[in-house]
Structures are given as C-alpha cells and as structure tokens.
Short mmCIF file of C-alpha atoms and ligand atoms in Angstrom, two decimals:
data_model
loop_
_atom_site.label_atom_id
_atom_site.label_comp_id
_atom_site.label_asym_id
_atom_site.label_seq_id
_atom_site.Cartn_x
_atom_site.Cartn_y
_atom_site.Cartn_z
CA MET A 1068 -16.41 0.01 -19.20
CA LEU A 1069 -14.11 3.21 -18.96
CA VAL A 1070 -13.52 3.92 -15.12
CA LEU A 1071 -12.18 7.17 -13.61
CA GLY A 1072 -10.81 6.85 -10.51
CA ILE A 1073 -9.92 9.01 -8.00
CA GLU A 1074 -7.34 9.06 -4.87
CA SER A 1075 -6.47 11.96 -2.34
CA SER A 1076 -6.43 9.83 0.75
CA CYS A 1077 -2.76 10.87 2.07
CA ASP A 1078 -0.12 12.63 0.15
CA GLU A 1079 -0.75 11.62 -3.67
CA THR A 1080 -3.03 13.35 -5.70
CA SER A 1081 -4.02 11.04 -8.10
CA VAL A 1082 -6.34 10.37 -11.31
CA ALA A 1083 -6.66 7.61 -13.72
CA VAL A 1084 -8.64 6.07 -16.66
CA VAL A 1085 -8.83 2.24 -16.59
CA LYS A 1086 -10.46 0.03 -19.05
CA ASP A 1087 -12.47 -2.92 -17.67
CA GLY A 1088 -10.75 -3.06 -14.45
CA LYS A 1089 -7.79 -3.90 -16.13
CA GLU A 1090 -5.98 -1.88 -19.19
CA VAL A 1091 -4.69 1.39 -17.04
CA LEU A 1092 -4.89 4.21 -20.35
CA ALA A 1093 -3.76 6.74 -17.39
CA ASN A 1094 -2.52 6.89 -14.22
CA ILE A 1095 -1.22 10.65 -13.24
CA ILE A 1096 0.52 10.45 -9.83
CA LEU A 1097 1.54 13.77 -7.92
CA SER A 1098 3.28 13.30 -5.02
CA GLN A 1099 3.06 16.34 -2.64
CA ASP A 1100 7.04 17.14 -1.50
CA GLU A 1101 5.36 20.06 0.79
CA HIS A 1102 5.96 17.42 3.81
CA THR A 1103 9.60 16.58 3.43
CA LYS A 1104 10.69 19.52 5.48
CA PHE A 1105 8.69 18.57 8.48
CA GLY A 1106 9.34 14.75 8.74
CA GLY A 1107 5.79 13.61 8.11
CA VAL A 1108 2.26 14.28 6.34
CA VAL A 1109 0.70 17.87 7.49
CA PRO A 1110 -2.85 17.05 7.03
CA GLU A 1111 -3.95 20.79 6.25
CA VAL A 1112 -1.20 21.30 4.07
CA ALA A 1113 -2.01 17.84 2.26
CA SER A 1114 -5.73 19.08 1.56
CA ARG A 1115 -5.04 22.52 0.36
CA SER A 1116 -2.39 21.01 -2.32
CA HIS A 1117 -4.91 18.45 -3.25
CA LEU A 1118 -7.44 21.19 -3.71
CA LYS A 1119 -4.84 23.36 -6.23
CA THR A 1120 -3.80 19.93 -8.14
CA ILE A 1121 -6.77 17.89 -8.84
CA VAL A 1122 -8.55 19.45 -11.40
CA PRO A 1123 -5.41 20.43 -13.68
CA ILE A 1124 -4.61 16.43 -12.67
CA TYR A 1125 -8.04 15.30 -14.11
CA GLU A 1126 -7.41 17.19 -16.96
CA GLU A 1127 -4.01 15.69 -17.88
CA ALA A 1128 -5.72 12.24 -16.65
CA LEU A 1129 -8.56 12.36 -19.18
CA GLU A 1130 -5.98 13.90 -22.22
CA LYS A 1131 -3.41 11.15 -21.26
CA ALA A 1132 -6.21 8.32 -21.87
CA SER A 1133 -7.86 10.64 -25.08
CA VAL A 1134 -11.40 10.45 -23.78
CA LYS A 1135 -13.86 12.88 -22.51
CA LEU A 1136 -16.06 13.34 -19.65
CA SER A 1137 -19.10 11.97 -21.54
CA ASP A 1138 -16.78 8.68 -22.56
CA ILE A 1139 -16.50 8.00 -18.80
CA ASP A 1140 -18.92 4.81 -17.62
CA LEU A 1141 -18.32 5.03 -13.73
CA ILE A 1142 -16.46 7.49 -11.30
CA ALA A 1143 -14.98 5.79 -8.45
CA ALA A 1144 -12.95 7.32 -5.52
CA THR A 1145 -11.37 6.70 -2.29
CA MET A 1146 -13.63 6.75 0.84
CA GLY A 1147 -11.55 5.72 3.73
CA PRO A 1148 -9.28 4.75 5.35
CA GLY A 1149 -7.04 7.88 5.25
CA LEU A 1150 -6.86 11.49 6.61
CA VAL A 1151 -10.30 13.31 6.51
CA GLY A 1152 -9.33 16.74 4.84
CA PRO A 1153 -7.64 14.69 2.13
CA LEU A 1154 -10.35 12.74 1.84
CA LEU A 1155 -12.80 15.03 1.43
CA VAL A 1156 -10.96 16.84 -1.72
CA GLY A 1157 -11.00 13.83 -3.91
CA LEU A 1158 -14.61 12.09 -2.75
CA THR A 1159 -16.18 15.60 -2.92
CA PHE A 1160 -14.94 16.14 -6.53
CA ALA A 1161 -15.79 13.11 -7.53
CA LYS A 1162 -19.50 13.24 -6.58
CA GLY A 1163 -19.63 16.50 -7.77
CA LEU A 1164 -18.41 15.17 -11.18
CA ALA A 1165 -20.85 12.44 -11.06
CA TYR A 1166 -23.72 14.34 -10.45
CA ALA A 1167 -23.20 17.32 -13.13
CA SER A 1168 -22.61 14.57 -15.33
CA SER A 1169 -25.23 11.49 -14.13
CA ILE A 1170 -22.24 9.30 -14.61
CA PRO A 1171 -22.63 6.16 -11.65
CA PHE A 1172 -20.09 7.05 -8.47
CA VAL A 1173 -18.83 4.14 -6.34
CA CYS A 1174 -16.90 4.94 -3.41
CA VAL A 1175 -13.67 2.51 -2.72
CA ASN A 1176 -11.73 1.17 0.11
CA HIS A 1177 -8.22 2.44 -0.02
CA MET A 1178 -7.05 -0.85 1.26
CA GLU A 1179 -9.17 -2.90 -1.41
CA GLY A 1180 -7.63 -0.62 -4.36
CA HIS A 1181 -4.11 -1.86 -2.98
CA LEU A 1182 -5.40 -5.22 -2.95
CA SER A 1183 -6.80 -4.85 -6.32
CA ALA A 1184 -3.63 -3.60 -7.87
CA ASN A 1185 -2.90 -6.96 -8.26
CA TYR A 1186 -6.01 -7.89 -10.37
CA LEU A 1187 -4.98 -4.78 -12.72
CA ALA A 1188 -1.52 -6.65 -12.90
CA HIS A 1189 -1.95 -10.03 -13.29
CA SER A 1190 -4.22 -12.69 -14.84
CA GLY A 1191 -4.93 -16.14 -13.08
CA ILE A 1192 -4.88 -15.08 -9.48
CA ASP A 1193 -7.16 -18.02 -7.87
CA GLU A 1194 -10.22 -16.52 -6.72
CA ARG A 1195 -9.16 -17.73 -2.95
CA HIS A 1196 -5.92 -16.35 -2.15
CA LEU A 1197 -3.95 -14.56 0.35
CA SER A 1198 -2.91 -11.16 0.59
CA LEU A 1199 -0.41 -9.49 2.15
CA ILE A 1200 -1.06 -5.86 2.19
CA ILE A 1201 1.51 -3.49 3.90
CA SER A 1202 1.59 -0.14 3.71
CA GLY A 1203 2.55 3.10 5.49
CA GLY A 1204 -0.68 2.98 7.81
CA HIS A 1205 -1.28 -1.10 7.65
CA THR A 1206 0.16 -4.44 7.72
CA MET A 1207 -2.64 -6.94 6.82
CA LEU A 1208 -2.53 -10.61 6.15
CA LEU A 1209 -5.87 -11.81 4.65
CA GLU A 1210 -7.70 -14.46 3.38
CA VAL A 1211 -9.49 -13.53 0.25
CA LYS A 1212 -12.48 -15.86 -0.21
CA SER A 1213 -13.55 -13.83 -3.49
CA PHE A 1214 -13.44 -9.85 -4.00
CA GLY A 1215 -15.12 -8.28 -1.56
CA GLU A 1216 -15.48 -11.16 1.02
CA TYR A 1217 -12.02 -11.45 3.48
CA GLU A 1218 -10.87 -12.85 6.17
CA LEU A 1219 -8.73 -10.98 8.67
CA LEU A 1220 -5.83 -13.54 9.75
CA GLY A 1221 -3.78 -10.82 11.50
CA ASN A 1222 -2.61 -7.27 11.58
CA THR A 1223 -0.29 -4.91 13.50
CA LYS A 1224 0.00 -4.80 17.20
CA ASP A 1225 1.79 -1.32 16.87
CA ASP A 1226 3.28 0.31 14.03
CA ALA A 1227 2.34 -0.95 10.18
CA ALA A 1228 5.78 -2.32 8.35
CA GLY A 1229 5.81 1.10 6.22
CA GLU A 1230 5.74 3.22 9.38
CA ALA A 1231 8.28 1.22 11.25
CA TYR A 1232 10.49 1.59 7.62
CA ASP A 1233 9.58 5.71 7.97
CA LYS A 1234 10.86 5.60 11.68
CA VAL A 1235 14.11 3.76 11.01
CA ALA A 1236 14.99 5.81 8.17
CA LYS A 1237 14.10 9.02 10.20
CA ILE A 1238 16.14 7.72 13.03
CA MET A 1239 18.97 7.18 10.67
CA GLY A 1240 18.49 10.83 8.84
CA LEU A 1241 17.48 9.52 5.74
CA GLY A 1242 14.26 11.93 5.08
CA TYR A 1243 10.46 11.53 5.25
CA PRO A 1244 9.47 9.01 3.72
CA GLY A 1245 12.43 6.94 4.06
CA GLY A 1246 11.24 3.50 3.02
CA ALA A 1247 12.52 3.51 -0.72
CA VAL A 1248 15.60 5.30 0.43
CA LEU A 1249 16.31 2.61 3.14
CA ASP A 1250 15.50 -0.06 0.68
CA LYS A 1251 18.43 1.26 -2.09
CA LEU A 1252 20.75 2.00 1.03
CA ALA A 1253 20.83 -1.59 2.82
CA LYS A 1254 21.44 -3.03 -1.18
CA ASP A 1255 25.38 -1.98 -0.03
CA GLY A 1256 25.14 -3.56 3.75
CA ASP A 1257 25.46 -6.68 5.13
CA SER A 1258 22.61 -8.10 6.74
CA SER A 1259 24.39 -10.03 9.18
CA TYR A 1260 26.17 -7.18 10.58
CA MET A 1261 23.31 -7.16 13.59
CA LYS A 1262 20.79 -9.79 14.43
CA PHE A 1263 17.86 -7.51 15.60
CA PRO A 1264 14.78 -9.02 17.24
CA ARG A 1265 12.23 -10.61 14.94
CA ALA A 1266 9.00 -9.60 17.00
CA MET A 1267 6.10 -12.35 17.56
CA MET A 1268 7.55 -14.92 14.17
CA HIS A 1269 7.51 -17.99 16.22
CA ASP A 1270 4.04 -16.74 17.66
CA LYS A 1271 1.15 -18.88 16.73
CA SER A 1272 -0.96 -16.26 15.79
CA TYR A 1273 -0.23 -14.39 12.31
CA MET A 1274 0.01 -10.51 14.32
CA PHE A 1275 2.94 -8.50 13.61
CA SER A 1276 4.64 -5.86 15.86
CA TYR A 1277 7.48 -3.61 14.80
CA SER A 1278 7.79 -1.35 17.96
CA GLY A 1279 10.63 -3.35 19.59
CA LEU A 1280 12.50 -3.40 16.42
CA GLU A 1281 12.28 0.07 16.02
CA THR A 1282 13.78 0.59 19.53
CA ALA A 1283 16.37 -1.87 18.73
CA VAL A 1284 17.77 -0.05 16.21
CA SER A 1285 17.56 3.37 17.68
CA LEU A 1286 19.37 2.06 20.75
CA HIS A 1287 21.84 0.09 18.60
CA ILE A 1288 22.79 3.59 16.97
CA LYS A 1289 23.08 5.53 20.11
CA SER A 1290 25.31 3.08 21.34
CA LEU A 1291 28.04 4.29 18.64
CA SER A 1292 30.06 6.97 17.79
CA ASP A 1293 29.46 9.06 14.63
CA ASP A 1294 32.25 7.23 12.87
CA GLU A 1295 30.86 3.94 13.50
CA PHE A 1296 27.55 4.89 12.59
CA ALA A 1297 28.63 6.77 9.17
CA LYS A 1298 30.82 3.64 8.41
CA ASN A 1299 27.87 1.08 9.15
CA LYS A 1300 24.95 3.08 8.07
CA ALA A 1301 24.29 0.57 4.89
CA ASN A 1302 25.03 -2.57 7.42
CA ILE A 1303 22.32 -1.33 10.46
CA ALA A 1304 19.59 -0.74 7.01
CA ALA A 1305 20.50 -3.96 6.06
CA SER A 1306 20.07 -5.58 8.94
CA PHE A 1307 16.74 -3.57 10.23
CA GLN A 1308 15.34 -5.01 6.73
CA GLU A 1309 16.30 -8.30 7.06
CA ALA A 1310 14.23 -8.14 10.70
CA ALA A 1311 11.55 -6.47 9.29
CA VAL A 1312 11.14 -8.70 6.02
CA GLU A 1313 11.41 -12.28 7.74
CA VAL A 1314 8.42 -11.72 9.81
CA LEU A 1315 6.48 -10.73 7.16
CA VAL A 1316 7.78 -13.41 4.98
CA ALA A 1317 7.50 -16.56 7.57
CA LYS A 1318 4.18 -15.48 8.83
CA THR A 1319 2.57 -15.59 5.76
CA LEU A 1320 4.18 -18.19 4.08
CA ARG A 1321 3.31 -19.98 7.55
CA ALA A 1322 -0.38 -19.12 6.77
CA ALA A 1323 -0.63 -20.25 3.66
CA LYS A 1324 0.90 -24.07 4.40
CA GLU A 1325 -1.87 -23.98 7.19
CA LYS A 1326 -4.97 -22.90 5.27
CA HIS A 1327 -3.58 -24.72 1.82
CA ILE A 1328 -3.45 -21.38 -0.08
CA ASN A 1329 -1.33 -21.57 -3.14
CA HIS A 1330 -1.68 -18.45 -4.68
CA ILE A 1331 -0.22 -15.39 -2.56
CA THR A 1332 -0.35 -11.85 -3.47
CA LEU A 1333 1.25 -8.64 -2.12
CA ALA A 1334 0.20 -4.85 -2.02
CA GLY A 1335 0.65 -1.52 -0.60
CA GLY A 1336 3.97 0.68 -0.75
CA VAL A 1337 6.50 -1.78 1.12
CA ALA A 1338 5.06 -4.14 -1.87
CA ALA A 1339 7.75 -2.14 -3.51
CA ASN A 1340 10.81 -3.59 -1.24
CA SER A 1341 13.37 -5.09 -3.09
CA ARG A 1342 13.69 -7.64 -0.28
CA VAL A 1343 10.25 -8.53 0.68
CA ARG A 1344 9.95 -9.07 -3.39
CA SER A 1345 13.45 -11.27 -3.15
CA MET A 1346 12.53 -13.18 0.19
CA PHE A 1347 9.42 -14.36 -0.62
CA THR A 1348 10.52 -15.44 -4.23
CA GLU A 1349 13.42 -17.45 -2.65
CA ARG A 1350 11.31 -18.91 0.07
CA ILE A 1351 8.27 -19.85 -1.93
CA ARG A 1352 7.91 -23.49 -2.69
CA GLY A 1353 5.99 -26.33 -5.00
CA ASN A 1354 2.67 -25.08 -6.07
CA GLN A 1355 2.85 -21.87 -4.45
CA LYS A 1356 2.95 -18.74 -6.92
CA LEU A 1357 3.62 -15.46 -5.95
CA PHE A 1358 2.18 -12.14 -7.37
CA TYR A 1359 3.25 -8.17 -6.85
CA PRO A 1360 2.22 -5.01 -8.64
CA PRO A 1361 4.65 -3.15 -10.44
CA ILE A 1362 6.34 -0.51 -8.21
CA SER A 1363 4.17 2.29 -9.73
CA LEU A 1364 0.88 0.37 -8.66
CA CYS A 1365 2.45 -0.64 -5.14
CA THR A 1366 1.96 3.10 -3.67
CA ASP A 1367 -0.47 5.07 -3.90
CA ASN A 1368 -2.53 5.69 -7.21
CA ALA A 1369 -5.72 6.13 -8.70
CA ALA A 1370 -5.74 3.11 -11.34
CA MET A 1371 -5.95 0.93 -8.54
CA ILE A 1372 -8.84 2.74 -6.90
CA ALA A 1373 -10.18 2.49 -10.42
CA ALA A 1374 -9.87 -1.42 -10.56
CA ALA A 1375 -11.40 -2.32 -7.04
CA GLY A 1376 -14.37 0.52 -8.42
CA TYR A 1377 -15.09 -1.68 -11.43
CA TYR A 1378 -15.33 -4.69 -9.43
CA ARG A 1379 -17.45 -3.23 -6.40
CA PHE A 1380 -19.84 -1.65 -8.70
CA LYS A 1381 -20.21 -5.18 -10.24
CA LYS A 1382 -21.14 -6.97 -7.31
CA GLU A 1383 -23.39 -4.03 -5.97
CA GLY A 1384 -24.08 -1.35 -8.01
CA ALA A 1385 -23.41 2.39 -7.33
CA SER A 1386 -22.86 4.10 -4.06
CA GLU A 1387 -25.28 7.01 -3.11
CA LEU A 1388 -23.91 10.49 -3.34
CA ILE A 1389 -24.43 11.35 0.04
CA THR A 1390 -21.41 8.82 0.95
CA ASN A 1391 -19.13 10.34 3.38
CA ALA A 1392 -15.43 10.12 3.88
CA ILE A 1393 -14.30 7.64 7.02
CA PRO A 1394 -11.06 8.38 7.88
CA TYR A 1395 -10.84 4.71 9.99
CA LEU A 1396 -12.53 2.74 7.26
CA LYS A 1397 -12.12 -1.16 8.00
CA MET A 1398 -11.79 -3.44 5.17
CA VAL A 1399 -13.03 -6.51 6.82
O1 KG4 B 2469 0.71 2.35 0.45
P1 KG4 B 2469 1.56 3.39 0.07
O2 KG4 B 2469 1.50 4.43 -0.60
O3 KG4 B 2469 0.71 4.65 1.59
C1 KG4 B 2469 -0.22 3.90 2.22
O4 KG4 B 2469 -1.42 3.74 2.15
O5 KG4 B 2469 -0.22 4.30 3.86
O6 KG4 B 2469 2.28 3.22 1.31
C2 KG4 B 2469 3.80 4.19 1.75
C3 KG4 B 2469 4.70 3.40 2.81
C4 KG4 B 2469 5.50 4.20 3.12
O7 KG4 B 2469 5.53 4.04 4.46
C5 KG4 B 2469 6.76 3.87 2.30
O8 KG4 B 2469 8.22 4.37 3.21
C6 KG4 B 2469 6.57 2.80 2.20
O9 KG4 B 2469 5.32 2.45 1.83
N1 KG4 B 2469 7.69 2.47 0.99
C7 KG4 B 2469 8.49 1.52 1.07
C8 KG4 B 2469 9.50 1.65 0.06
N2 KG4 B 2469 8.50 2.10 -0.93
C9 KG4 B 2469 7.33 2.85 -0.22
N3 KG4 B 2469 9.03 0.82 2.04
C10 KG4 B 2469 10.05 -0.17 1.76
N4 KG4 B 2469 10.59 -0.07 0.84
C11 KG4 B 2469 10.24 0.45 -0.01
N5 KG4 B 2469 10.91 0.33 -1.46
ZN1 ZN B 2470 -2.06 3.12 0.54
#
C-alpha cells in the first residue's frame, strides 16, 4: 500500500511517500527559516509559507518516489496538535486531493506520527513497550499497549524538553531553534562545571518539570561577567544538558523497571539529541532494548505521518472528509 503523508503542524512543510508503513520512497522536508529573526515561530508567517510551498513539495515527493497520484492508495495528513493555520494548509490540501482523486483519506495525530517513526526505522519492537516522546511542545512518557492504545504515565508540568532547550539556547544567544546548536556546543564542554537542578527526579510520579532548570541556568548566566560567560559557554551547555537529560533517562528507566517493560522507544525532535541517546545507551541493563529513529525521522517529517496513517487506516479505516484541524488534539 502506497501512502502519501502530509505534515504542516508547525514550521516544517513536508510530503512523503511510504510503502506498506515501512519503506520510505520520498520524504521531502522544507524547514522554514523565516522565523529565525523573530526568535520563535510566527503562526501567520508559517501558514503563508506552507501555502506557498506545499504544492511544489508534493510534486517533488511524487517525482522522487517515481509515482503518480493515481498510484497512491491512501492520503494521510496531520490534524493536530499544532498551530491551527499551518495545520489547516496541509489538512485542507490533503482532503482536496483525496476528494478530487477518490483516494481514501486518514487524519493523523502528530504525536502518534512521532511514535510511528520507530516502526519505520526498526523491526522487532515489542507490541507492548514504553515510549518517551520528547519534542518542542510535548514531553510524554507512554505505555504503548498496542498501536493506538496508550496509557499516559507522565508528561510535563510546565515546559516541554525541547522548549527548555530552545529557551536556554535563546538565553545563551544561540538563536532559534537552539536544541541542535546547544547539543553541538555541549560536546566541547564539561558537564561537571555546574550541578543544575534535576527537577522531580526522585519524585514517585512520572511527571517532568523544566522551568526551574531554565531559571537556574538564567540566574547563573546573570551572575557571570561577559568574559566568564564567553569562557564557559560550552560548560554551561553541557551542564544544562546533563541535568535535562538525566531526569528523562532516570524516570523512563524507572518506569521500565516498575512496569516490567523491556523495549523502550524514543521519539520527537529531542530524541535526536546526542546525550539523550548516549545516556540511555549507557544505562539500559539486561534484557532492556533501546530504539530511536535516525535524526531525519526524529524531527518533524511527513514519512512518520504516512506510517501512522497506514496503521490508523488498518485499525479503523478512512476518516471523514469533514474532519477539522484540532490544535490541542490529545493522544491519550
Ligand atoms: O519534534 P519536533 O521537530 O517538533 C515538535 O513537534 O515540536 O521537535 C522540535 C524540538 C525543538 O525544540 C528543537 O530545539 C529540538 O526538538 N531539537 C533538539 C535537537 N534537535 C532538535 N533538542 C536537543 N538536541 C537536539 N539535537
Ligand atoms: Zn513534532
């Protein structure tokens, strides 16, 4: 089955063609750079940019996959969560295409898309597993009982993990979005430079919190002279990263132990982080197995939407064409 996936929930316009929920024939991603100068995504600018680029990106995806629209068996598009204007561009384009060509349409939860990136990248993940989805807008620890059946073990009380990276990067003058830049800078730093707070790490719940860590980093930077800050930039990045990542790893591995779950998947933009990957790898034990997608499938892309659409369609068939965008769509 050939699935055309469409993603436009934030500032990536992406169209993909995926075969049988597994083989990526094309995954064209355009990251809008118009937002950099504003220090964050401007919804109206994002909507207009999606509108301008969605058709050429769709044409490029079909060409790259060497298929025609008439070869496509299913059209999948993100319906939420995300920014309403950007969501509407991709969703409306997908529904129009489906209606005009009489191809079945299925709408996809963006977070289930992130989770599905692991099914694209790996075989042999236990149906029941633990998934840590860490993105710019979400921090979710889920028990996946089967595809589509989830129990939310924990999420964030305030900012998401990616949001914390972006805020700290902004304070440090690293630009927006700063997660990947901060990750790179931290590689040259010493994480023992400063012990920043690990919020809620020993708390019995699986909840996360990042605002205290952001404040601690900000106050520390304010206490430094310009010279001291310049000299310790990489150390601050490494120390922040160690604190941010340690809570994610500790809580996820505690949940795995308490729930007797051996397979752990990571997903979302922050799953691209080098320290997230290395600390999980260092700390898993015995029969535990770690899965994460390649970096190109961690950050927003349409291949993951096509994969999720494939599994959704198999589970419950097509969606109605009247389906609307839902900015705060929940997964659980
Ligand atoms: O999943 P994603 O592409 O979009 C959302 O659904 O939010 O995640 C984007 C987030 C941003 O906050 C970005 O800074 C962060 O993922 N990110 C990273 C890295 N690459 C992307 N954070 C830390 N380390 C990275 N290497
Ligand atoms: Zn995302």
